Amino acid sequence: MRRVGIFWLLLCLSSLAIESTKVTIPAGSFVPLMGSQKRQALAVASFQLSRYPVTNGEFGQFLRVHPEWRRSRIKRLFAESGYLRDWVDDLHGPKGQYSSPVTNVSWFAARAYCRSVGGRLPSQNEWEWVAQASASERNGMRQPEFRRQILAWYARPNPEHWPAVQKTYRNVYGVHAMHGLVWEWVEDFNSLLVTGESRGDSSLDLDLYCAGGALSGLDPSDYPTYMRYAFRSSLKARYAVPNLGFRVAYGRTP
Amino acid sequence: MRKQFIVALAGLALVTLACSPSSPIPSSPTPSKVVEEALQGEEVAVLTHAPQVPPPIQRTHPTRVIVKLEVREHEGRLADGVRYTFWTFGGEVPGMFIRVREGDLVEFHLENHPSSKMPHNIDLHAVTGPGGGATSSFTAPGHESVFSFTTLNPGLFVYHCATAPVGMHIANGMYGLILVEPKGGLPKVDREYYVMQGDFYTRGANGEGGLQPFSMQKALDEHPDYVVFNGSVGALTGDKALQAKVGEKIRLFVGNGGPNLVSSFHVIGEIFDSVFVEGGETANHNVQTTLIPSGGAAITEFKVEVPGTFILVDHSIFRAFNKGALAMLKVAGEENKSFYSGKQDDKVYAAEGGAVQELPNRPVAQASAQSKAERMSRGADVFNQVCTACHQANGEGIPNVFPPLAQSDYLNQDPTRGVNAITNGLQGEITVNGAKFNQVMPKLTLTDEQTANVVTYVLNNFGNKGGEITPEAVKKIRK
């Protein structure tokens, strides 16, 4: 009993002293919008997630050590020609955006970065679980204002320059920028709409968004979530998209 | 070989029998849509922003047509003082007009601008195939998709984005028209225009200023704040009105992007000589109002016989005068008094014919108001009965169409202007609070007393500077 108390005291002290760049996400469960025909709640085990999306500065450090992922050296198989298109040169990101999220990165490059820091990409379910949290509640989706804010952000075009990651929306866990900054890669981004290029594949109709698939969504008014799933399904692993970055998860792969 | 063929035929007959026992003899198959003409050459399609239409096709053969359409998300004007983030095919709402010929092989390039936040695709109703192209055109920001289709059916077709959530992509303006000209083309006309209706859903009410986000709830409820032609209130009014000359034959390509409302398309003061119903082959003649479904279109043709301003409306009329579904066609030229005389006479009408010349218990004409307060109270009644239809209950009018009476510099500089407009009518351009209006206000049949009352009421309400108008003053101004 006493040992437990000391443990908690230490934990509190350490979190006060310096804000870790990793945030522990407690286990929980939620009902995902799509892909669950029986509408079962999905359990998410506890894991750790980086507080911010990976920045240009951090990605530059990675490229110093791993030259094969530099813009001039990368294999076309792992990234299309737009890879890091906004970078000044092989090692320097866009001017004045050291603390802004890195974008124009392929899924392969994002995974390589995660491995280099001892982590991995979060799974889609992990990401969605954390994204449900508003500033005050773990299940922010119950708050109409939270949903409206997300939708309003989705409806706005990209800004000229990305702000620094610290200056973004912070949720109840202390994780920043799950909404309001850039889209983010997840490990299994293509698991739901594997036929993104041939949506006529009738055996998968239930997973499609338009037509019949739309009816299988749990909450047809949950447009923000629809839009994230739609965005992910438009991607291929080698794509480098101007508003797509990533963050790192730590812990056992779910 | 031959034996095999016969066996196969027998098998086919059995299958036919098994499938449709009620009609054992299969009728002759309908001719399948085979493109008999050979493709010749290649060209890049000319695309136009509304209300312009690409030139008619002169070719007498099908060709390979390259169409390049760029998706852009950008902030623009929805109404005066109201901004909205539009998602567009080609930078404007509606999307660019595409004109091809029956039998053409269209090589379609959908380019999603790198600044886009969303992936997009395109479903062209002119395409025969899964998703109308949507299955082959799902495009991430900064990417381009290419797919091809042959235009098997002629007609006027809607295209739109079909990316989840489809309703929101359409509600943000992602729709346009593609015309597939039949072999032999369309009959020659003097002018062609492109008009497309759409409904918009904003978080704030109609007229609430600033950048308005999309309201999911209002879209689900199908309660639009704006119903507009060509992407914004007043996109085709005033200086931007469609133009024509007397004697010309006009063809309007009219589409309806929705997402929700069906349009009752009507041109005030014109009768459509021909309407190609639903954009297809059937022509109806002498039509007043034609129904255009959401995700549908119509081709209307008419000859303009007399000069004047003709108003295009959705005849679900509150949409026209209160939500923006109003456009103008200005026709210049010589009057033709035999077609339309204009007002020939204005005289007192007394009911006649029967024995009753005067209604019994007819109220005695009201005595003149005894005080300013009484004048204003009576004026309020007149205002609510007469003026609100155009100038609105809050006196703020309708941008570009009906000038505001509220905080009106035009009125406050000279209150007799209000009296003059009521008693004598008003025509020609005026500037009110910095905005130009060029409309016709008919003279109203109000008495001097009523006119004095209502102008006094307006002067002392809606943030105006006050004052009083007497019936005697009205009498002097009346021509």
XYZ file of C-alpha atoms in Angstrom:
733
model
C 0.000 0.000 0.000
C 2.674 2.405 1.025
C 4.793 1.441 -1.960
C 1.933 2.195 -4.264
C 1.615 5.615 -2.683
C 5.266 6.386 -3.209
C 4.988 5.206 -6.771
C 2.170 7.633 -7.461
C 4.017 10.446 -5.772
C 7.028 9.834 -7.962
C 4.882 9.670 -11.029
C 3.222 12.969 -10.235
C 6.531 14.639 -9.492
C 8.103 13.441 -12.679
C 5.210 14.659 -14.776
C 5.375 18.016 -13.075
C 9.071 18.409 -13.563
C 9.141 18.051 -17.316
C 6.353 17.335 -19.704
C 7.231 14.112 -21.435
C 7.044 13.993 -25.204
C 5.217 10.701 -24.802
C 1.723 10.491 -23.406
C 0.335 7.285 -21.889
C -3.085 6.566 -23.255
C -5.168 4.451 -20.873
C -6.933 1.376 -22.213
C -10.540 1.825 -23.226
C -13.120 0.883 -25.728
C -15.173 2.657 -28.350
C -17.545 1.840 -31.157
C -15.792 2.640 -34.411
C -17.791 4.353 -37.123
C -17.059 1.863 -39.820
C -16.002 -1.694 -40.344
C -17.866 -3.190 -37.455
C -20.941 -4.879 -38.811
C -22.134 -5.976 -35.385
C -21.538 -2.578 -33.910
C -19.429 -4.026 -31.178
C -17.331 -1.864 -28.982
C -13.681 -2.230 -29.802
C -11.136 -2.561 -27.021
C -7.955 -0.529 -27.267
C -5.062 -1.571 -25.028
C -2.996 1.015 -23.240
C -0.137 2.425 -25.306
C 1.992 5.518 -25.571
C 1.671 8.197 -28.193
C 3.898 11.130 -29.022
C 2.457 14.354 -27.735
C 3.016 16.154 -31.047
C 3.199 15.175 -34.694
C 6.791 14.675 -35.901
C 8.306 18.023 -36.905
C 10.516 19.058 -39.808
C 13.354 19.505 -37.321
C 13.018 15.975 -35.964
C 12.741 14.496 -39.414
C 15.900 16.363 -40.450
C 17.784 14.698 -37.567
C 16.563 11.321 -38.812
C 17.743 12.040 -42.360
C 21.262 12.881 -41.120
C 21.586 9.367 -39.743
C 19.594 7.574 -42.452
C 20.694 8.971 -45.819
C 18.700 6.401 -47.785
C 15.517 8.344 -46.887
C 16.780 11.691 -48.168
C 14.930 13.280 -51.022
C 17.754 12.725 -53.493
C 18.373 9.132 -52.502
C 14.980 7.596 -51.809
C 13.810 4.723 -53.993
C 10.778 5.629 -56.113
C 9.133 2.481 -54.817
C 9.016 4.003 -51.330
C 7.989 7.547 -52.149
C 6.601 9.331 -55.171
C 8.252 12.373 -56.732
C 6.534 14.869 -54.438
C 8.386 13.443 -51.407
C 9.570 16.339 -49.171
C 8.832 18.684 -52.075
C 8.729 21.707 -49.759
C 12.216 21.095 -48.336
C 15.053 23.509 -49.100
C 17.511 20.674 -49.679
C 18.188 17.123 -48.562
C 18.566 17.991 -44.881
C 16.698 21.239 -44.347
C 12.973 21.592 -44.145
C 10.958 24.608 -45.270
C 12.323 27.920 -43.947
C 11.096 28.985 -40.538
C 9.125 25.794 -39.998
C 11.511 23.820 -37.816
C 8.776 23.146 -35.259
C 5.999 22.643 -37.783
C 4.809 19.172 -38.688
C 6.679 17.354 -41.431
C 4.408 16.654 -44.404
C 4.906 15.274 -47.921
C 6.199 12.044 -46.358
C 5.293 8.579 -47.567
C 3.987 5.818 -45.332
C 7.263 3.927 -45.824
C 9.306 6.919 -44.677
C 7.013 7.513 -41.712
C 7.425 3.889 -40.606
C 11.197 4.078 -40.992
C 11.284 7.166 -38.779
C 9.160 5.463 -36.116
C 11.468 2.429 -36.089
C 14.489 4.680 -35.707
C 13.115 6.074 -32.426
C 12.006 2.683 -31.115
C 8.348 3.160 -31.938
C 5.813 2.410 -34.612
C 2.897 4.088 -36.365
C -0.327 4.002 -34.360
C -3.044 1.705 -35.629
C -6.172 3.234 -37.083
C -8.192 2.206 -34.036
C -5.616 3.617 -31.616
C -5.562 6.870 -33.527
C -9.349 7.125 -33.672
C -9.626 6.334 -29.948
C -7.373 9.233 -29.040
C -9.030 11.486 -31.625
C -12.388 11.083 -29.870
C -11.092 13.004 -26.879
C -11.995 16.653 -26.589
C -10.300 19.136 -24.283
C -12.506 18.017 -21.428
C -13.766 14.506 -22.133
C -12.448 11.201 -23.381
C -15.550 10.791 -25.474
C -15.811 14.251 -26.924
C -17.984 13.013 -29.757
C -20.911 13.436 -27.388
C -20.254 17.169 -27.399
C -21.865 18.824 -30.413
C -19.531 21.806 -30.181
C -16.473 19.545 -30.413
C -17.850 17.916 -33.537
C -18.666 21.277 -35.046
C -15.129 22.491 -34.415
C -13.637 19.484 -36.155
C -15.967 19.819 -39.089
C -15.210 23.517 -39.408
C -11.501 22.728 -39.567
C -12.027 20.040 -42.190
C -13.990 22.478 -44.305
C -11.189 25.064 -44.412
C -8.422 24.861 -47.024
C -4.827 24.430 -45.881
C -3.041 27.512 -44.528
C 0.002 28.870 -46.338
C 2.357 27.693 -43.577
C 1.796 25.144 -40.853
C 1.983 26.531 -37.315
C 4.362 25.051 -34.731
C 3.049 21.822 -33.237
C 3.018 23.240 -29.690
C 0.542 25.941 -30.695
C -2.261 23.566 -31.476
C -5.371 22.096 -29.943
C -4.663 19.942 -26.850
C -7.024 17.188 -25.768
C -7.831 15.763 -22.346
C -4.835 13.388 -22.448
C -2.470 16.239 -23.232
C -1.999 15.111 -26.816
C -1.804 17.990 -29.289
C -3.127 18.460 -32.825
C -5.184 15.327 -33.265
C -7.463 17.770 -35.080
C -6.842 21.151 -36.610
C -3.350 20.725 -38.044
C -2.563 18.004 -40.599
C -3.827 14.546 -41.494
C -1.729 11.690 -40.102
C -0.603 8.332 -41.376
C -1.716 5.247 -39.460
C -0.224 1.784 -39.799
C -3.298 0.188 -41.370
C -4.544 3.211 -43.338
C -5.716 1.051 -46.229
C -7.417 -1.680 -44.244
C -10.925 -0.458 -44.725
C -11.096 0.434 -48.378
C -8.521 -1.830 -49.957
C -10.350 -1.383 -53.232
C -10.043 2.393 -53.238
C -9.234 2.309 -56.943
C -11.977 -0.146 -57.896
C -14.922 0.557 -55.724
C -17.144 -1.485 -57.958
C -15.892 -4.660 -56.299
C -19.288 -5.904 -55.224
C -18.050 -8.273 -52.555
C -16.900 -5.283 -50.557
C -19.884 -3.046 -51.084
C -20.650 -2.823 -47.399
C -17.368 -1.114 -46.735
C -17.862 1.551 -49.369
C -19.014 5.001 -48.428
C -21.247 6.038 -51.209
C -24.456 4.117 -51.912
C -25.119 1.105 -49.717
C -22.004 1.519 -47.632
C -23.238 4.824 -46.266
C -26.044 3.066 -44.473
C -23.710 0.829 -42.537
C -22.062 3.755 -40.765
C -23.119 3.910 -37.154
C -23.918 7.570 -37.072
C -24.600 9.114 -40.468
C -24.199 12.576 -39.018
C -20.641 11.845 -37.898
C -19.219 13.576 -40.949
C -15.770 14.268 -39.477
C -15.061 10.591 -39.053
C -16.387 9.762 -42.507
C -14.011 12.308 -43.916
C -10.967 10.842 -42.170
C -11.788 7.350 -43.409
C -12.400 8.710 -46.894
C -9.117 10.583 -46.842
C -7.140 7.532 -45.780
C -8.707 5.414 -48.446
C -7.536 7.814 -51.143
C -3.900 7.113 -50.233
C -1.236 4.740 -51.421
C 1.788 3.976 -49.274
C 4.191 5.830 -51.565
C 2.112 9.017 -51.695
C 3.545 12.246 -50.355
C 0.660 14.600 -49.628
C 1.083 18.272 -48.676
C -1.183 18.045 -45.629
C -0.276 14.580 -44.388
C 2.200 13.952 -41.568
C 2.425 11.384 -38.761
C 3.213 10.763 -35.111
C 4.833 7.894 -33.221
C 3.220 5.249 -31.043
C 5.103 3.106 -28.532
C 4.209 -0.262 -27.091
C 3.237 -3.622 -28.389
C 1.601 -3.693 -31.817
C -2.135 -4.278 -31.321
C -17.501 -27.070 -84.387
C -20.925 -26.754 -85.853
C -22.289 -29.394 -83.518
C -20.872 -27.550 -80.575
C -22.583 -24.417 -81.748
C -25.941 -26.151 -81.942
C -25.497 -27.639 -78.496
C -24.663 -24.229 -77.152
C -27.723 -22.766 -78.818
C -29.922 -25.466 -77.346
C -28.434 -24.792 -73.960
C -29.183 -21.124 -74.362
C -32.790 -21.869 -75.264
C -33.125 -24.051 -72.174
C -31.738 -21.329 -69.991
C -34.121 -18.844 -71.535
C -37.029 -21.170 -70.904
C -35.975 -21.794 -67.380
C -35.586 -18.142 -66.623
C -38.739 -16.755 -68.150
C -41.408 -19.380 -68.536
C -44.064 -16.791 -69.301
C -42.349 -15.630 -72.486
C -40.715 -18.645 -74.080
C -39.803 -16.889 -77.295
C -37.193 -14.255 -76.721
C -38.067 -11.051 -78.512
C -35.533 -9.662 -80.913
C -32.775 -8.069 -78.917
C -32.794 -4.303 -78.676
C -29.953 -2.856 -80.709
C -26.949 -2.626 -78.471
C -25.151 0.683 -78.294
C -22.353 0.059 -80.690
C -20.334 3.016 -81.763
C -20.323 2.605 -85.510
C -18.284 5.693 -86.320
C -14.527 5.480 -86.182
C -12.594 7.834 -83.914
C -10.634 10.442 -85.816
C -7.950 12.677 -84.381
C -7.572 14.132 -80.926
C -8.338 17.453 -79.280
C -8.284 19.186 -75.908
C -11.749 20.224 -74.739
C -12.458 23.914 -74.245
C -14.013 24.341 -70.797
C -15.850 27.471 -69.659
C -16.928 29.030 -66.392
C -20.643 29.742 -65.972
C -22.574 31.441 -67.461
C -20.516 30.925 -70.626
C -20.838 27.788 -72.732
C -18.104 26.328 -74.980
C -18.696 26.789 -78.743
C -20.858 24.227 -80.545
C -19.099 21.189 -81.935
C -18.430 21.456 -85.662
C -17.035 17.955 -86.109
C -19.059 15.381 -87.995
C -17.112 12.487 -86.494
C -16.201 11.326 -82.998
C -12.732 12.013 -81.686
C -10.539 11.465 -78.669
C -11.181 14.423 -76.351
C -8.861 15.281 -73.495
C -10.629 16.953 -70.568
C -8.576 18.454 -67.751
C -10.503 19.541 -64.690
C -8.827 20.875 -61.552
C -10.350 20.627 -58.090
C -9.747 23.646 -55.852
C -10.967 24.453 -52.357
C -11.158 28.171 -51.699
C -12.984 30.851 -49.774
C -15.364 33.044 -51.742
C -18.488 35.177 -51.663
C -21.842 33.504 -51.059
C -23.790 36.747 -50.559
C -22.851 40.324 -49.740
C -20.768 40.151 -46.561
C -21.116 36.372 -46.367
C -18.056 34.197 -47.095
C -18.029 30.457 -47.593
C -15.401 27.819 -48.282
C -16.358 26.391 -51.661
C -15.054 23.125 -53.043
C -15.014 23.501 -56.802
C -14.389 21.861 -60.147
C -12.302 24.520 -61.872
C -12.255 27.267 -59.237
C -15.891 28.406 -59.347
C -19.384 27.140 -58.583
C -20.810 25.592 -60.652
C -17.969 23.562 -62.177
C -16.694 24.227 -65.679
C -18.974 23.361 -68.579
C -17.792 20.387 -70.645
C -19.013 19.956 -74.220
C -18.371 16.771 -76.201
C -20.067 14.775 -78.954
C -21.899 11.468 -78.939
C -19.410 8.677 -79.596
C -16.382 10.644 -78.405
C -13.739 8.862 -76.368
C -13.158 11.184 -73.422
C -9.812 10.951 -71.663
C -10.605 12.557 -68.328
C -7.896 14.049 -66.107
C -9.040 14.928 -62.602
C -6.390 17.049 -60.881
C -6.660 17.693 -57.157
C -4.724 20.851 -56.279
C -1.921 20.363 -53.700
C -3.525 22.945 -51.415
C -6.688 20.833 -51.093
C -7.482 19.400 -47.714
C -9.702 16.622 -49.045
C -9.486 13.828 -51.555
C -12.072 14.161 -54.331
C -13.454 12.198 -57.260
C -16.001 12.743 -60.020
C -19.223 10.998 -60.952
C -20.344 12.117 -64.414
C -23.922 11.148 -65.167
C -22.853 10.970 -68.824
C -20.660 7.952 -68.065
C -21.866 4.404 -68.479
C -19.906 2.426 -65.907
C -19.578 1.845 -62.171
C -19.742 5.031 -60.167
C -19.964 7.138 -63.322
C -16.196 7.484 -63.116
C -16.061 7.775 -59.337
C -14.521 4.325 -58.998
C -11.599 5.402 -61.159
C -11.043 8.993 -60.118
C -10.523 8.986 -56.343
C -7.681 11.475 -56.027
C -5.614 12.540 -53.012
C -4.483 16.198 -52.708
C -1.638 16.933 -55.113
C -2.497 14.007 -57.368
C -4.131 13.457 -60.740
C -6.323 10.561 -61.887
C -6.902 9.621 -65.503
C -9.716 7.478 -66.870
C -11.525 7.199 -70.190
C -15.097 6.677 -71.285
C -17.104 6.695 -74.470
C -20.173 8.931 -74.580
C -22.840 6.402 -75.508
C -25.893 8.593 -74.793
C -26.432 12.177 -75.949
C -27.970 14.673 -73.529
C -27.258 17.248 -70.844
C -25.831 15.638 -67.723
C -24.810 16.666 -64.229
C -21.415 15.764 -62.828
C -20.523 15.927 -59.146
C -18.075 14.764 -56.525
C -18.938 11.438 -54.908
C -16.385 11.287 -52.106
C -17.608 10.531 -48.608
C -19.439 12.324 -47.174
C -21.051 12.861 -50.583
C -23.700 15.263 -49.315
C -21.128 17.669 -47.938
C -18.981 17.641 -51.078
C -22.028 18.533 -53.171
C -23.302 21.052 -50.633
C -19.955 22.844 -50.875
C -20.427 23.353 -54.612
C -18.938 20.307 -56.312
C -21.197 20.011 -59.338
C -21.378 21.099 -62.958
C -22.746 20.147 -66.377
C -21.466 18.072 -69.283
C -23.255 18.289 -72.627
C -23.026 15.347 -74.999
C -24.191 16.701 -78.345
C -26.091 14.251 -80.516
C -24.684 13.308 -83.917
C -25.572 16.210 -86.157
C -25.386 18.687 -83.274
C -28.014 20.999 -81.827
C -30.005 23.499 -83.914
C -28.340 26.877 -84.203
C -29.338 29.565 -81.719
C -28.082 33.096 -81.130
C -26.967 32.707 -77.527
C -26.292 29.888 -75.131
C -25.925 30.273 -71.373
C -25.100 27.991 -68.453
C -27.142 28.337 -65.269
C -27.020 25.944 -62.326
C -28.967 25.997 -59.105
C -27.672 24.844 -55.740
C -28.712 25.017 -52.083
C -26.330 26.079 -49.305
C -26.408 25.445 -45.577
C -24.618 27.848 -43.244
C -24.236 27.821 -39.494
C -25.615 31.360 -39.265
C -29.013 32.375 -40.600
C -29.474 33.904 -44.044
C -27.632 37.216 -44.144
C -25.422 36.579 -41.103
C -22.038 37.914 -42.125
C -18.476 36.650 -42.003
C -17.042 33.279 -42.954
C -19.903 30.847 -42.524
C -19.116 27.159 -41.986
C -21.243 24.397 -43.469
C -24.124 23.323 -41.214
C -24.474 19.589 -41.194
C -27.697 19.736 -39.208
C -29.474 22.104 -41.602
C -28.357 19.946 -44.529
C -29.776 16.856 -42.848
C -32.994 18.732 -42.144
C -33.018 19.998 -45.745
C -33.446 23.583 -44.579
C -31.132 25.681 -46.734
C -30.278 29.275 -45.884
C -29.422 30.062 -49.486
C -30.758 28.784 -52.777
C -28.757 30.352 -55.581
C -27.997 30.293 -59.284
C -24.317 29.981 -60.221
C -22.864 29.765 -56.759
C -23.812 33.016 -55.027
C -26.631 35.453 -54.405
C -26.641 37.941 -57.263
C -24.209 35.996 -59.475
C -26.415 36.843 -62.453
C -27.994 40.176 -61.524
C -27.163 43.819 -62.167
C -23.993 44.177 -64.254
C -23.619 40.399 -64.332
C -27.064 39.759 -65.805
C -27.317 37.580 -68.911
C -27.584 39.705 -72.059
C -29.606 39.335 -75.231
C -31.175 41.388 -78.023
C -34.749 41.427 -79.207
C -35.399 38.784 -81.825
C -32.638 36.433 -80.664
C -33.105 32.793 -79.893
C -31.750 31.834 -76.467
C -30.778 28.409 -75.205
C -30.275 27.913 -71.481
C -28.478 24.850 -70.199
C -29.944 24.608 -66.724
C -28.699 22.191 -64.094
C -29.559 21.545 -60.494
C -26.731 20.420 -58.226
C -28.903 20.196 -55.144
C -27.875 18.614 -52.807
C -31.485 18.559 -51.623
C -33.950 20.776 -53.442
C -35.829 20.217 -56.671
C -36.095 23.341 -58.818
C -39.245 24.750 -60.411
C -37.368 26.699 -63.052
C -39.229 29.634 -64.541
C -38.405 32.796 -66.454
C -40.783 35.580 -65.496
C -42.338 37.062 -68.635
C -41.208 34.341 -71.018
C -42.619 31.056 -72.221
C -40.184 28.341 -73.192
C -40.740 27.502 -76.864
C -39.031 24.171 -76.214
C -37.849 22.313 -73.151
C -35.737 19.222 -73.510
C -37.183 17.595 -70.450
C -34.631 16.316 -67.932
C -31.875 17.070 -70.444
C -32.938 14.193 -72.676
C -34.445 13.869 -76.127
C -38.092 14.590 -75.398
C -39.046 18.133 -76.298
C -42.044 19.741 -74.709
C -43.350 23.002 -76.133
C -44.899 26.173 -74.744
C -43.821 25.499 -71.189
C -44.125 27.981 -68.310
C -42.206 26.210 -65.552
C -40.051 23.120 -65.841
C -39.093 20.824 -63.012
C -35.388 20.112 -62.635
C -34.582 17.338 -60.201
C -31.610 17.479 -57.903
C -28.815 15.890 -59.913
C -30.689 16.616 -63.147
C -30.834 19.181 -65.931
C -32.998 20.653 -68.678
C -32.372 22.513 -71.915
C -34.764 25.414 -72.428
C -35.090 27.446 -75.615
C -37.022 30.609 -76.299
C -37.016 33.612 -78.579
C -36.971 36.996 -76.875
C -39.595 39.132 -78.558
C -39.645 42.265 -76.416
C -37.026 44.238 -74.503
C -36.830 44.362 -70.737
C -35.453 42.509 -67.772
C -36.607 38.946 -67.444
C -36.154 37.305 -64.074
C -35.055 33.682 -63.775
C -36.398 32.097 -60.609
C -37.019 28.894 -58.794
C -40.790 29.324 -58.659
C -40.865 27.812 -55.187
C -40.972 31.508 -54.771
C -39.675 32.141 -51.266
C -36.397 30.681 -52.465
C -36.277 33.352 -55.153
C -37.069 36.460 -53.127
C -35.768 35.401 -49.737
C -32.950 32.941 -50.344
C -31.329 34.144 -53.539
C -32.633 31.921 -56.372
C -32.975 34.836 -58.734
C -31.116 35.738 -61.903
C -31.698 38.213 -64.712
C -31.768 38.218 -68.461
C -31.589 41.745 -69.893
C -32.959 42.077 -73.370
C -32.130 45.205 -75.335
C -33.904 46.445 -78.451
C -36.990 48.070 -79.875
C -40.316 47.819 -78.120
C -42.952 45.741 -79.838
C -46.215 47.233 -78.642
C -48.295 44.609 -80.369
C -46.664 41.865 -78.298
C -46.663 43.854 -75.087
C -48.198 47.254 -74.739
C -46.926 48.372 -71.387
C -49.434 50.060 -69.095
C -52.009 51.755 -71.310
C -54.307 53.286 -68.771
C -54.817 53.719 -65.066
C -58.256 54.693 -63.858
C -60.530 54.364 -60.917
C -62.326 51.076 -60.779
C -65.790 50.919 -59.324
C -67.563 47.603 -59.263
C -70.413 47.748 -61.724
C -72.974 45.599 -63.413
C -75.007 44.447 -60.428
C -77.532 46.386 -58.491
C -75.162 46.901 -55.630
C -73.054 49.925 -56.341
C -71.880 50.399 -52.824
C -71.259 47.788 -50.240
C -73.538 48.151 -47.249
C -71.904 49.192 -43.983
C -68.956 50.400 -45.926
C -66.543 51.908 -43.441
C -66.327 55.608 -43.506
C -62.966 56.879 -44.688
C -60.713 57.183 -41.691
C -60.027 60.645 -40.430
C -56.478 61.892 -40.691
C -54.146 60.800 -37.924
C -54.273 63.212 -35.036
C -50.751 62.715 -33.736
C -47.357 61.465 -34.850
C -47.823 58.414 -32.617
C -51.103 57.569 -34.306
C -49.517 58.160 -37.710
C -46.750 55.709 -36.896
C -49.094 53.087 -35.518
C -51.193 53.201 -38.689
C -48.041 53.305 -40.798
C -46.835 50.089 -39.178
C -49.915 48.288 -40.484
C -49.348 49.563 -44.000
C -45.693 48.594 -43.794
C -46.484 45.051 -42.734
C -49.134 44.627 -45.402
C -47.361 46.221 -48.328
C -43.663 46.865 -47.904
C -42.361 43.727 -46.207
C -42.908 41.563 -49.281
C -39.864 43.165 -50.874
C -38.048 45.263 -48.265
C -38.423 42.512 -45.611
C -39.875 42.761 -42.117
C -36.584 44.051 -40.734
C -36.363 46.686 -43.468
C -33.029 45.313 -44.662
C -34.184 44.366 -48.151
C -32.485 41.716 -50.297
C -28.916 42.306 -51.470
C -28.753 43.376 -55.140
C -32.496 43.216 -55.570
C -34.448 45.231 -53.029
C -32.670 48.164 -51.354
C -32.692 48.426 -47.559
C -34.987 50.884 -45.783
C -33.088 50.306 -42.538
C -30.349 52.855 -41.777
C -30.803 53.997 -45.340
C -28.617 56.952 -46.355
C -30.729 57.302 -49.482
C -33.871 57.869 -47.451
C -32.377 59.891 -44.612
C -30.713 62.404 -46.939
C -34.121 63.264 -48.359
C -37.222 61.612 -46.859
C -39.364 62.805 -49.770
C -37.559 60.216 -51.907
C -39.596 57.591 -50.067
C -42.796 59.459 -50.784
C -41.856 59.840 -54.425
C -41.098 56.132 -54.813
C -44.466 55.155 -53.365
C -46.615 57.676 -55.195
C -44.814 57.816 -58.538
C -42.811 54.620 -58.707
C -39.043 54.418 -59.148
C -36.930 53.202 -62.014
C -33.213 53.298 -62.799
C -30.019 52.974 -60.824
C -29.830 54.250 -57.261
C -27.101 53.840 -54.646
C -28.145 52.907 -51.115
C -25.550 52.516 -48.377
C -22.846 52.086 -50.996
C -24.599 49.325 -52.953
C -26.103 49.869 -56.387
C -29.651 48.823 -57.227
C -31.195 48.919 -60.639
C -34.756 47.698 -60.376
C -38.269 48.864 -60.935
C -40.556 49.752 -58.052
C -44.123 50.167 -59.265
C -46.135 53.062 -57.892
C -48.424 51.879 -55.153
C -52.112 52.658 -54.814
C -51.880 54.135 -51.353
C -53.750 57.267 -50.310
C -51.891 60.416 -49.313
C -52.762 59.614 -45.720
C -51.480 56.021 -45.943
C -48.325 57.155 -47.697
C -47.646 59.799 -45.053
C -48.213 57.241 -42.318
C -45.935 54.557 -43.702
C -43.062 56.884 -44.566
C -43.285 58.415 -41.091
C -43.216 54.922 -39.627
C -40.112 53.973 -41.616
C -38.343 57.234 -40.783
C -38.798 56.575 -37.066
C -37.806 52.919 -37.112
C -35.016 50.637 -38.366
C -32.279 52.980 -37.190
C -33.407 55.902 -39.381
C -33.088 59.520 -38.277
C -36.757 60.314 -37.564
C -39.142 62.986 -38.879
C -42.748 63.251 -39.971
C -44.432 63.408 -43.369
C -47.918 64.898 -43.709
C -50.613 64.000 -46.266
C -50.318 67.547 -47.598
C -46.640 66.994 -48.333
C -47.483 63.755 -50.129
C -50.048 65.517 -52.254
C -47.441 67.990 -53.482
C -45.059 65.235 -54.545
C -47.661 63.065 -56.265
C -47.447 63.576 -60.029
